[in-house]
Amino acid sequence: MKYTLVLISLLAIFNGAFAQDNYDVDLIPGALRNRANSCIRNEETVVDMRAPENVMVTVKRAITVFNENGEDEARLVLYYDKNTSIKAIKGEVYNAVGKPISKFSQSDFSDMSVADGFSLFVDSRVKHYLPNINQYPYTIVYNYEIRNKQNLIIPRWIPKPGDDVSVERSSYTFISKPTDDVRIKTLNFTGEPEVTIDDKQKKMIWKTSNILAVKTEPFSPDPETYRTSVQIAPKQFTYYNHKGSYQNWEELGKWVYNDLIKQRNTLAPTTISMVKDLVKNEKSDKDKARKIYQYLQEKTRYISVQIGIGGMQPIAASEVDRLGYGDCKALVNYMQSLLKAVDIDSYYCIVEAGNEKVSVDPQFADLAQGNHIILCLPLKGDTTWLECTNQKIPFGYLGDFTDDRLVFACTPEGGKLLRTPKLTAQNNLQVRKVSLNIKDDGTANGNMNTVFSGSQYDNSESIIGKSLIEQQKFLKNSYNIDNIDFENITYLQQKTENPKVIEDIKVNLRHYANINNGKMYLQLNAFNVTRSIPEIKARRLPVYINRGYTDEDTIIYSLPDNISTDFILPLKKSFESDFGTYESNVSLDGKKLIYHRKIKIIDGTFPAEKYALFSKFMSDVNTADHLKLMLSLKK
C-alpha cells in the first residue's frame, strides 16, 4: 500500500510537469483563441536584485503563434551594453500538437549595433531572433538570463503586450534584501502580490491568468493607462558607478542635475566672449535667447551619441562647441550653457516625445519615463520652450512632438514638473481657398491656396525645400483624388512662434464632374472629405481624441455656359456634438457656385458610452462631405 501511494504521487508529479510543458494548441481554451493572433501560454519573469550593481533577470516565455499576424510576439529582442550582459539564451520550437521541431541557442541570434542613421557613437547592441516557420500554429519557448550592473531602471511587467494577444499565465517575481527600500506602482492589478520574507530575502510575486484578446477600438487612450503593469523603483541605486537615492521627482531632479549635467556646461572663454558680443544689441532676454537659438541652429546638427552613462549624460558643451553636433541631451546642454553665458536661466527637461501626448507620472518618479530632452526658459511672464535638435523649427515653438504634456525639469533646487504649451483645436488650423473653372466636359482647373498652422503646420513643414518630384509625391498622397495633377508648386514658411506653412499650387482635375443624361454631377467638397469611423456596439474603453483641429474650406466653382443655374437653390447643413461642430453651405453668385465648409474637432477624453454619438457625428459629416449637386445642362 505504501509503495502504491509513492508510485501514484510520482505519476502525479510527472503528469503535472508534463502538462505544464505540453504545448499542444488544442489545450488552449477556446476563449483565449478568440480574436487572438498569439497566446502567451506561460511567462515567468524573475528580477533578483542581489545588490544595486548586480540585478539578475531570468525569463521563461512560451508563446503560441496562430497566424502570421502574431509573428511579432514570437520575436525576441534583447539589448545589451557595458552595463548589461546576456548570460544565456536557449529555446525550442513546437508544432501544433506540441511536438518539438527545433532548438536554438545564443549563436543562432543576429547581433548588431543599435546605431541608426542619426547615430555616431553608440555602445549598445541588440540580439534578435525569429524562427523561420511558415506553418501555423506553432509555439516558441524562450529561456534567457540577463545581468544588469545597475538598479536605477528595473524591468517593468506588462503581462498583456497587445490587444490581439491572449494570456494563459504570467507571473512577475521581484527578489531583494529585506532591508531594501523600493517604491512600487501597480496599474489595473486586482488583489495583492504573494509576499514571503526571511532573514536573507524578500520575495514578491504578481500573477495573472486567462486574459482574453480583444478587438482594437479606434480613438482609444494610451494602452499604458489601462493595461495591467507593475513598475519598481529602488530608493538607493547604482548606475554606471554613480550612486544616488530618491523617492520623488524633486530628489531625482537634483541627482540628474548634480551628477549628470552640472559639470558638463563649461565653455571656453572665447566662446563666452563671442556669445556676449552676439547679443550686445538685443534689449530683452527673449531677444537675446532668440539670437542665440539662431546661432545654435546654424552651427550645430543633430546626431545621436549614446555613450557614457547609459546614454543619459550629455557630452560636454565645450565638445559640442568644437564639433558642431550632438544628440538632444548635448544640444540642450549646449544651448543652456550659451544662455548661462549671458545670465539667462533655463531648465533641462526630460519629456516623453511623440505624436501621442504622454505625460510623466506625477505620483511615481523614475527615469524609465522620458525619451527626449527639451529646454525651458522661465522668462518673467513669458515662459518659452525650445526644441534644440531641429534646424528649421521656429524659436519658441515645440510642435506636436512634445506639446501639452507634463515634463520633468532638472534644476539646482531639484526636479520640477512642468506642462508644455498646448496646441488647441482653435490654433491647429487648415484654411483653404480654391478657385476652380469647370469646363464643358467636367474637367476642373484653377488655383488652391492652403495655410497650415499649429499641429497642421507640423504635418506640412517637412515638405519645404524638398525636390519637385518629392513634392509631387507628397501632394498625390495628401490629395488622394483620381486624375489630379499639380503645377506651379510653391511653399512658404512663416517662421514665427505661431508658425505657418503656405501651400500655393495650380491644380487640374480631369473629368472631375461626371456628365450623364443631360446632367452634370459635381461633388462640392473636392479636397477634404472626412472619413467615417466604425460603429462599436459594446465599447469598452473611453473615447480619446489626442489633438483637436479646425479645417475651413472655401471653393468657388466658375460654372460653364452650358449649365442652367435656374434651379440651384442655397443649401446649408450643420451638426453639433460634444466632439465638435460642422457646417457647410452652398450659394450662387451669377455663374459662380460658392461652397463653404468648416469642421472643428475637440480633443479630450469622453465616456465609452458616448462613442455611438461620436460615430454618428463623424458619419453625418462624411455623408455631408459627399454631397453632390445635380446640375442641368442647357439644351
XYZ file of C-alpha atoms in Angstrom:
635
model
C 0.000 0.000 0.000
C 2.879 2.340 0.903
C 4.651 1.717 -2.435
C 1.387 2.223 -4.355
C 0.931 5.678 -2.795
C 4.516 6.601 -3.645
C 4.020 5.471 -7.252
C 0.754 7.410 -7.547
C 2.475 10.519 -6.138
C 5.366 10.199 -8.588
C 2.963 9.765 -11.506
C 1.024 12.849 -10.397
C 4.229 14.878 -10.241
C 5.310 13.596 -13.649
C 1.932 14.264 -15.233
C 1.810 17.745 -13.698
C 5.232 18.589 -15.090
C 4.271 17.178 -18.490
C 1.026 19.132 -18.529
C 2.906 22.315 -17.691
C 5.173 21.838 -20.707
C 2.595 20.434 -23.077
C 2.239 22.954 -25.900
C -0.480 21.188 -27.862
C -2.527 24.047 -29.301
C -5.765 22.138 -28.660
C -5.176 22.594 -24.930
C -5.673 26.355 -25.226
C -9.203 27.221 -24.065
C -11.441 28.476 -26.846
C -11.951 31.843 -25.128
C -8.191 32.506 -25.305
C -8.144 31.755 -29.036
C -10.980 34.106 -29.892
C -9.678 37.326 -31.554
C -6.088 36.290 -30.728
C -3.221 36.202 -33.213
C -0.981 34.806 -30.491
C -1.291 33.461 -26.961
C 1.251 33.692 -24.145
C 0.972 30.187 -22.715
C 3.254 30.893 -19.799
C 5.615 33.709 -18.898
C 7.730 33.739 -15.752
C 9.888 36.799 -15.095
C 12.178 36.841 -12.077
C 14.095 40.003 -11.125
C 16.659 39.246 -8.414
C 18.207 42.463 -7.055
C 21.129 40.861 -5.285
C 22.915 44.196 -4.996
C 22.460 47.625 -6.597
C 25.155 46.732 -9.143
C 24.037 43.129 -9.616
C 20.453 42.601 -10.815
C 19.715 39.252 -12.452
C 16.705 38.975 -14.762
C 15.548 35.471 -15.687
C 12.707 34.930 -18.152
C 10.903 31.864 -19.414
C 8.318 32.653 -22.071
C 6.177 30.322 -24.184
C 4.121 31.885 -26.997
C 1.783 30.150 -29.426
C 1.540 31.938 -32.773
C -1.765 31.289 -34.532
C -1.037 33.092 -37.806
C 1.427 35.450 -39.472
C -0.165 38.464 -37.741
C 1.114 37.078 -34.446
C 4.753 36.864 -35.550
C 5.803 39.967 -33.622
C 5.200 38.202 -30.316
C 7.441 35.322 -31.419
C 10.400 37.643 -31.999
C 12.855 38.014 -29.125
C 14.832 41.267 -28.985
C 17.454 41.760 -26.269
C 19.577 44.885 -25.824
C 22.942 44.870 -24.103
C 25.893 47.168 -23.442
C 28.753 47.584 -20.981
C 26.248 47.723 -18.151
C 24.017 44.866 -19.329
C 25.225 41.391 -20.286
C 23.309 38.439 -21.696
C 24.378 35.408 -19.695
C 22.388 32.703 -21.503
C 19.732 32.164 -24.168
C 18.149 28.935 -25.291
C 14.827 27.782 -26.626
C 12.708 25.332 -28.560
C 10.023 25.428 -31.217
C 6.994 23.107 -31.110
C 4.457 22.249 -33.792
C 0.673 22.402 -33.450
C 0.422 19.167 -31.458
C 3.218 20.154 -29.081
C 5.982 18.092 -30.663
C 9.451 19.739 -30.595
C 10.704 20.505 -34.115
C 13.828 22.598 -33.470
C 16.102 24.084 -30.846
C 18.143 27.272 -30.822
C 20.784 28.962 -28.710
C 22.562 32.308 -28.482
C 24.679 31.511 -31.552
C 21.516 31.479 -33.695
C 20.686 35.106 -32.872
C 21.505 38.017 -35.122
C 23.759 40.537 -33.384
C 24.101 44.155 -34.470
C 24.732 47.689 -33.288
C 21.780 49.793 -32.188
C 23.209 52.643 -34.296
C 20.807 54.227 -36.745
C 21.214 56.807 -39.472
C 21.477 59.603 -36.892
C 23.956 57.867 -34.601
C 27.678 58.460 -34.492
C 28.743 56.733 -31.300
C 26.565 54.032 -29.783
C 27.860 51.419 -27.356
C 24.558 49.495 -27.234
C 23.972 46.344 -29.244
C 20.970 44.128 -29.862
C 20.404 40.412 -30.333
C 17.222 39.281 -32.029
C 15.716 36.021 -33.208
C 12.601 34.936 -35.083
C 12.160 31.291 -36.088
C 11.780 30.565 -39.773
C 8.431 28.808 -39.523
C 5.714 29.037 -42.164
C 3.251 26.503 -40.789
C 0.796 27.776 -38.216
C 0.102 27.418 -35.395
C 3.420 26.847 -33.657
C 4.820 27.526 -30.194
C 8.182 29.029 -29.330
C 9.724 28.841 -25.861
C 12.499 31.193 -24.743
C 14.695 30.919 -21.676
C 17.209 33.698 -21.081
C 19.151 35.371 -18.311
C 20.463 38.933 -18.210
C 22.718 40.641 -15.704
C 22.357 44.384 -15.109
C 25.138 46.266 -13.339
C 22.608 48.893 -12.257
C 19.275 49.111 -10.488
C 18.198 52.629 -11.488
C 15.835 51.121 -14.082
C 14.143 47.834 -13.167
C 12.362 45.861 -15.937
C 8.644 46.537 -15.966
C 5.966 43.834 -16.025
C 3.270 44.168 -18.678
C 1.702 40.704 -18.988
C -0.504 41.551 -21.979
C 1.533 43.426 -24.636
C -1.206 43.921 -27.230
C -4.936 43.769 -27.926
C -4.577 40.739 -30.198
C -2.613 38.744 -27.598
C -4.240 36.485 -25.012
C -2.503 35.324 -21.834
C -2.889 31.910 -20.263
C -0.477 32.509 -17.351
C 2.001 35.222 -16.448
C 3.969 35.964 -13.306
C 6.472 38.553 -12.130
C 8.779 37.917 -9.189
C 10.889 40.590 -7.530
C 13.535 39.496 -5.036
C 15.519 41.851 -2.830
C 17.074 42.053 0.596
C 14.527 42.552 3.391
C 16.083 45.940 4.157
C 15.903 47.289 0.573
C 13.517 50.230 0.249
C 11.569 50.209 -3.024
C 8.559 52.038 -4.412
C 6.001 50.035 -6.390
C 3.475 51.263 -8.907
C 0.755 48.809 -9.910
C -1.876 49.562 -12.511
C -5.062 47.580 -13.058
C -3.889 44.680 -10.910
C -6.563 43.198 -8.698
C -5.545 41.628 -5.432
C -2.172 41.688 -3.709
C 1.185 40.108 -4.552
C 2.311 36.984 -2.735
C 4.970 38.075 -0.238
C 7.462 35.905 1.625
C 10.248 37.246 3.852
C 13.110 35.533 5.634
C 16.466 36.639 7.004
C 18.111 36.749 3.563
C 15.498 37.971 1.120
C 12.082 39.404 0.435
C 10.162 37.881 -2.456
C 7.070 39.433 -4.078
C 5.138 37.610 -6.802
C 2.409 39.058 -9.009
C 0.337 36.581 -11.011
C -2.388 36.816 -13.599
C -4.117 34.365 -15.898
C -6.772 33.922 -18.570
C -6.611 37.411 -20.091
C -8.587 37.474 -23.326
C -7.611 39.083 -26.605
C -9.876 41.947 -27.571
C -10.792 43.833 -30.695
C -8.834 47.048 -31.072
C -11.053 50.077 -30.598
C -10.368 53.279 -32.543
C -9.795 56.507 -30.642
C -8.607 54.668 -27.534
C -6.363 56.105 -24.787
C -2.700 55.226 -24.371
C -2.596 51.454 -23.589
C -0.381 52.175 -20.590
C -3.390 53.784 -18.904
C -5.462 50.595 -18.849
C -3.218 47.544 -19.275
C -2.004 45.693 -16.189
C 1.532 46.640 -15.200
C 3.980 46.711 -12.305
C 6.920 49.129 -12.060
C 9.523 49.087 -9.281
C 11.968 51.851 -8.333
C 14.572 51.271 -5.578
C 15.331 54.210 -3.325
C 19.078 53.505 -3.272
C 20.558 52.948 -6.703
C 23.753 52.491 -8.660
C 24.104 53.480 -12.303
C 27.418 53.322 -14.193
C 29.278 53.676 -10.877
C 27.149 56.686 -9.950
C 25.300 56.193 -6.687
C 22.228 58.037 -5.512
C 18.871 57.877 -3.800
C 15.441 59.357 -4.467
C 11.801 58.893 -3.632
C 10.223 61.683 -5.675
C 10.773 63.907 -8.690
C 12.419 66.638 -6.627
C 15.152 64.323 -5.347
C 15.628 62.636 -8.725
C 15.958 66.010 -10.450
C 18.652 67.093 -8.001
C 20.632 63.912 -8.736
C 20.318 64.342 -12.522
C 21.437 67.967 -12.266
C 24.361 67.363 -9.899
C 25.638 64.063 -11.292
C 24.813 64.201 -14.995
C 24.745 67.799 -16.244
C 26.259 70.217 -13.729
C 29.847 69.527 -14.746
C 29.122 69.460 -18.485
C 28.259 73.117 -19.150
C 31.683 74.790 -19.200
C 32.524 76.852 -22.294
C 35.811 78.285 -23.456
C 36.382 81.971 -22.590
C 36.472 82.787 -26.312
C 33.002 81.245 -26.786
C 31.597 83.144 -23.821
C 33.011 86.374 -25.218
C 31.547 85.581 -28.647
C 28.059 84.978 -27.201
C 28.112 88.212 -25.244
C 29.137 90.115 -28.341
C 26.426 88.323 -30.369
C 23.615 89.690 -28.201
C 25.040 93.063 -27.181
C 22.452 94.986 -29.224
C 19.441 92.957 -28.042
C 17.212 94.656 -25.472
C 15.344 91.791 -23.757
C 16.319 88.343 -22.516
C 13.888 86.817 -25.008
C 15.506 88.649 -27.920
C 18.922 87.526 -26.679
C 17.696 83.933 -26.444
C 16.256 84.151 -29.957
C 19.606 85.343 -31.310
C 21.499 82.559 -29.538
C 18.961 79.967 -30.741
C 19.510 81.097 -34.310
C 23.247 80.674 -33.749
C 22.673 77.161 -32.359
C 20.603 76.162 -35.403
C 23.186 77.481 -37.841
C 26.195 75.983 -36.048
C 25.005 72.534 -34.953
C 23.245 69.477 -36.289
C 21.541 66.604 -34.512
C 23.291 63.249 -34.336
C 22.822 60.528 -31.746
C 25.712 59.985 -29.327
C 24.599 57.213 -26.956
C 27.719 56.558 -24.953
C 28.848 57.154 -21.400
C 26.374 56.850 -18.569
C 23.856 54.664 -20.372
C 23.113 57.351 -22.919
C 21.723 59.586 -20.129
C 24.565 62.069 -19.741
C 25.198 64.770 -22.355
C 28.623 65.225 -23.856
C 30.310 68.392 -22.620
C 29.148 71.741 -24.003
C 32.748 72.520 -24.971
C 32.786 69.390 -27.174
C 29.573 70.385 -28.946
C 31.058 73.842 -29.455
C 34.155 72.274 -31.002
C 32.488 69.541 -33.081
C 29.242 71.239 -34.130
C 26.985 68.248 -33.442
C 25.277 66.425 -30.609
C 22.205 64.480 -29.556
C 19.176 66.003 -27.830
C 20.902 65.929 -24.431
C 24.073 67.531 -25.743
C 22.354 70.235 -27.795
C 20.059 71.226 -24.924
C 23.029 71.323 -22.549
C 24.978 73.417 -25.096
C 22.106 75.879 -25.563
C 21.693 76.072 -21.794
C 25.406 76.840 -21.445
C 25.264 79.568 -24.108
C 22.314 81.174 -22.312
C 24.107 80.938 -18.975
C 26.992 82.898 -20.504
C 24.648 85.912 -20.778
C 22.918 85.254 -17.427
C 19.688 83.715 -18.772
C 18.346 80.823 -16.680
C 16.887 77.724 -18.310
C 15.730 74.220 -17.355
C 16.941 70.916 -18.803
C 13.675 68.977 -19.272
C 13.049 65.264 -19.821
C 9.933 64.545 -21.892
C 8.152 61.535 -23.403
C 8.179 62.722 -27.004
C 5.912 61.527 -29.790
C 2.745 62.495 -31.613
C 0.678 60.830 -28.871
C 0.662 63.015 -25.765
C 2.181 61.073 -22.842
C 2.992 62.779 -19.547
C 5.395 61.678 -16.856
C 3.521 60.282 -13.879
C 3.390 62.978 -11.187
C 2.919 60.305 -8.481
C 5.758 57.979 -9.481
C 9.252 59.272 -10.228
C 11.692 57.181 -12.241
C 13.995 57.544 -15.241
C 12.230 54.810 -17.197
C 9.936 57.639 -18.263
C 11.039 60.075 -20.954
C 12.874 59.627 -24.250
C 13.864 63.165 -25.271
C 15.261 66.426 -23.888
C 13.929 69.954 -24.463
C 14.750 73.329 -22.903
C 12.513 75.638 -20.891
C 13.271 79.340 -20.407
C 11.312 80.635 -17.385
C 11.360 84.218 -18.633
C 9.424 86.661 -16.487
C 5.776 86.411 -17.540
C 6.717 84.687 -20.812
C 7.884 81.086 -20.379
C 9.493 79.945 -23.629
C 10.209 76.396 -24.795
C 12.909 75.337 -27.250
C 13.387 72.232 -29.375
C 17.153 72.155 -29.914
C 17.513 69.263 -32.404
C 15.700 70.830 -35.380
C 17.475 73.392 -37.558
C 14.226 74.564 -39.180
C 11.802 74.829 -36.269
C 10.894 78.393 -35.205
C 12.107 79.869 -31.951
C 9.628 79.256 -29.123
C 7.642 76.572 -30.949
C 7.619 72.912 -29.865
C 5.118 71.298 -32.214
C 3.099 68.128 -31.732
C 6.208 66.088 -30.850
C 6.267 67.460 -27.284
C 3.193 69.673 -26.801
C 0.664 69.505 -23.929
C 2.256 67.061 -21.503
C 3.956 67.000 -18.131
C 7.746 67.051 -18.354
C 10.470 66.636 -15.757
C 12.690 69.716 -15.305
C 16.091 69.205 -13.645
C 17.241 72.273 -11.701
C 19.825 73.060 -8.982
C 16.947 73.133 -6.478
C 15.637 69.741 -7.624
C 13.145 68.277 -10.048
C 10.016 70.142 -11.100
C 7.048 69.003 -13.153
C 6.037 71.488 -15.856
C 3.466 71.325 -18.628
C 4.409 72.205 -22.184
C 2.143 74.537 -24.213
C -0.958 73.054 -25.802
C -1.753 73.208 -29.497
C -5.501 73.835 -29.325
C -8.270 72.985 -31.770
C -8.650 76.705 -32.468
C -4.959 77.029 -33.386
C -4.498 73.747 -35.269
C -5.790 75.319 -38.451
C -6.047 74.394 -42.079
C -7.609 77.198 -44.080
C -8.047 76.557 -47.799
C -9.279 78.855 -50.568
C -9.786 77.444 -54.051
C -10.963 78.872 -57.361
C -11.869 76.261 -59.978
C -13.104 76.663 -63.536
C -15.419 73.866 -64.660
C -15.245 73.069 -68.360
C -17.996 71.608 -70.520
C -16.518 68.098 -70.218
C -16.399 68.248 -66.396
C -12.673 68.986 -66.133
C -11.779 71.418 -63.339
C -8.662 73.533 -63.069
C -7.574 76.520 -61.041
C -5.587 77.710 -58.041
C -5.539 76.423 -54.487
C -4.067 78.239 -51.509
C -3.864 76.497 -48.130
C -2.479 77.852 -44.862
C -1.410 75.306 -42.218
C -0.757 76.320 -38.603
C -0.497 74.705 -35.181
C -0.168 70.926 -35.380
C -1.196 71.096 -39.027
C 1.965 73.136 -39.614
C 3.909 70.111 -38.352
C 2.151 67.883 -40.885
C 3.358 70.063 -43.773
C 6.641 71.614 -42.660
C 8.811 68.702 -43.761
C 7.952 69.242 -47.456
C 9.613 72.674 -47.530
C 12.845 72.558 -49.501
C 12.167 69.119 -51.000
C 12.641 68.403 -54.688
C 9.771 68.863 -57.143
C 9.446 65.081 -57.510
C 9.126 64.649 -53.731
C 6.615 67.484 -53.524
C 4.528 65.914 -56.292
C 4.558 62.589 -54.432
C 3.608 64.314 -51.174
C 0.680 66.086 -52.841
C -0.553 62.895 -54.516
C -0.717 61.283 -51.079
C -2.281 64.341 -49.440
C -4.943 64.829 -52.110
C -5.933 61.287 -52.991
C -8.164 62.207 -55.938
C -8.352 60.424 -59.277
C -6.915 62.248 -62.299
C -5.392 65.124 -60.318
C -2.236 66.935 -61.433
C -0.251 69.741 -59.830
C 1.677 72.640 -61.329
C 3.431 75.783 -60.087
C 4.008 74.344 -56.614
C 5.124 76.895 -54.038
C 5.679 76.536 -50.287
C 6.370 79.451 -47.980
C 7.197 79.305 -44.293
C 6.313 81.972 -41.752
C 8.837 81.217 -39.030
C 7.210 82.880 -36.029
C 6.294 81.466 -32.600
C 2.939 80.610 -34.200
C 4.362 79.392 -37.500
C 2.550 78.774 -40.764
C 3.169 76.876 -43.963
C 1.512 78.385 -47.029
C 0.888 75.984 -49.895
C 0.117 77.585 -53.250
C -0.486 75.315 -56.232
C -2.270 75.093 -59.540
C -4.477 72.011 -59.838
C -6.037 70.191 -62.739
C -8.716 67.534 -62.198
C -9.506 65.744 -65.433
C -13.204 64.899 -65.809
C -13.856 65.743 -62.155
C -17.597 66.291 -62.678
C -19.406 63.354 -64.268
C -21.807 64.028 -67.167
C -24.704 61.693 -67.862
C -28.143 62.073 -69.492
C -28.001 65.846 -69.766
C -26.827 66.280 -66.165
C -23.505 67.264 -64.590
C -22.796 65.734 -61.170
C -20.477 67.893 -59.067
C -19.128 66.792 -55.682
C -18.765 70.066 -53.819
C -16.077 69.034 -51.347
C -13.210 68.252 -53.663
C -10.230 68.157 -51.302
C -11.120 67.461 -47.673
C -13.581 64.609 -47.143
C -13.799 63.385 -43.537
C -13.731 59.639 -43.075
C -16.455 57.891 -41.117
C -15.466 55.654 -38.197
C -16.792 52.174 -37.451
C -19.708 51.533 -35.152
C -18.955 49.578 -31.965
C -21.889 48.071 -30.112
C -20.227 47.368 -26.754
C -17.463 49.928 -26.395
C -15.061 49.066 -23.531
C -12.638 51.975 -23.438
C -13.096 55.726 -23.131
C -13.065 57.766 -26.332
C -9.790 59.628 -26.603
C -9.151 62.345 -29.177
C -5.465 63.126 -28.960
C -5.479 66.503 -30.648
C -8.254 68.765 -31.894
C -8.208 70.760 -35.104
C -10.170 73.171 -37.268
C -10.478 72.934 -41.063
C -12.080 75.636 -43.164
C -12.564 75.316 -46.936
C -13.935 77.791 -49.427
C -14.229 76.635 -53.040
C -15.550 78.896 -55.785
C -16.636 76.990 -58.894
C -16.966 79.017 -62.090
C -19.640 77.110 -63.986
C -19.541 76.660 -67.773
C -22.053 78.434 -70.002
C -23.916 75.202 -70.777
C -25.064 74.856 -67.121
C -28.536 76.097 -66.247
C -28.499 77.901 -62.906
C -32.238 78.467 -62.648
C -32.870 75.614 -60.242
C -29.787 75.870 -57.991
C -31.030 76.669 -54.505
C -28.995 77.609 -51.429
C -28.075 74.623 -49.238
C -26.979 74.527 -45.623
C -26.031 71.710 -43.254
C -24.840 71.888 -39.664
C -24.170 69.401 -36.865
C -23.069 69.904 -33.290
C -21.969 67.428 -30.642
C -19.662 67.090 -27.645
C -16.945 66.140 -30.101
C -17.122 69.140 -32.403
C -19.119 71.149 -34.881
C -19.677 71.055 -38.620
C -21.275 73.452 -41.034
C -21.410 73.760 -44.804
C -23.363 75.942 -47.153
C -23.779 76.486 -50.872
C -24.730 79.754 -52.543
C -24.850 81.092 -56.085
C -23.487 84.393 -57.345
C -24.183 84.611 -61.046
C -22.179 81.806 -62.639
C -20.100 81.287 -59.509
C -21.085 78.444 -57.194
C -19.648 79.074 -53.726
C -19.112 76.185 -51.322
C -18.005 76.860 -47.747
C -17.241 74.207 -45.148
C -15.904 74.327 -41.589
C -15.282 71.495 -39.165
C -13.906 71.649 -35.641
C -12.922 68.518 -33.697
C -12.409 68.876 -29.951
C -9.682 66.933 -28.167
C -10.233 65.212 -24.827
C -11.350 62.018 -23.105
C -15.029 61.061 -23.221
C -17.016 58.204 -21.602
C -17.149 54.938 -23.553
C -20.941 55.155 -23.837
C -20.568 58.333 -25.906
C -18.742 56.549 -28.711
C -22.032 55.912 -30.542
C -22.660 59.680 -30.645
C -19.128 60.261 -31.921
C -19.564 57.633 -34.621
C -22.862 59.177 -35.699
C -21.364 62.668 -35.783
C -18.467 61.537 -37.987
C -20.845 59.543 -40.203
C -23.081 62.588 -40.655
C -20.029 64.686 -41.569
C -18.862 62.064 -44.046
C -22.295 61.992 -45.694
C -22.397 65.781 -45.907
C -18.882 65.847 -47.361
C -20.000 63.550 -50.192
C -22.843 65.849 -51.200
C -23.206 66.087 -54.993
C -25.136 68.663 -56.929
C -27.041 67.554 -59.994
C -26.709 70.415 -62.481
C -28.871 70.574 -65.574
C -27.221 71.126 -68.951
C -28.843 73.589 -71.326
C -30.493 72.023 -74.344
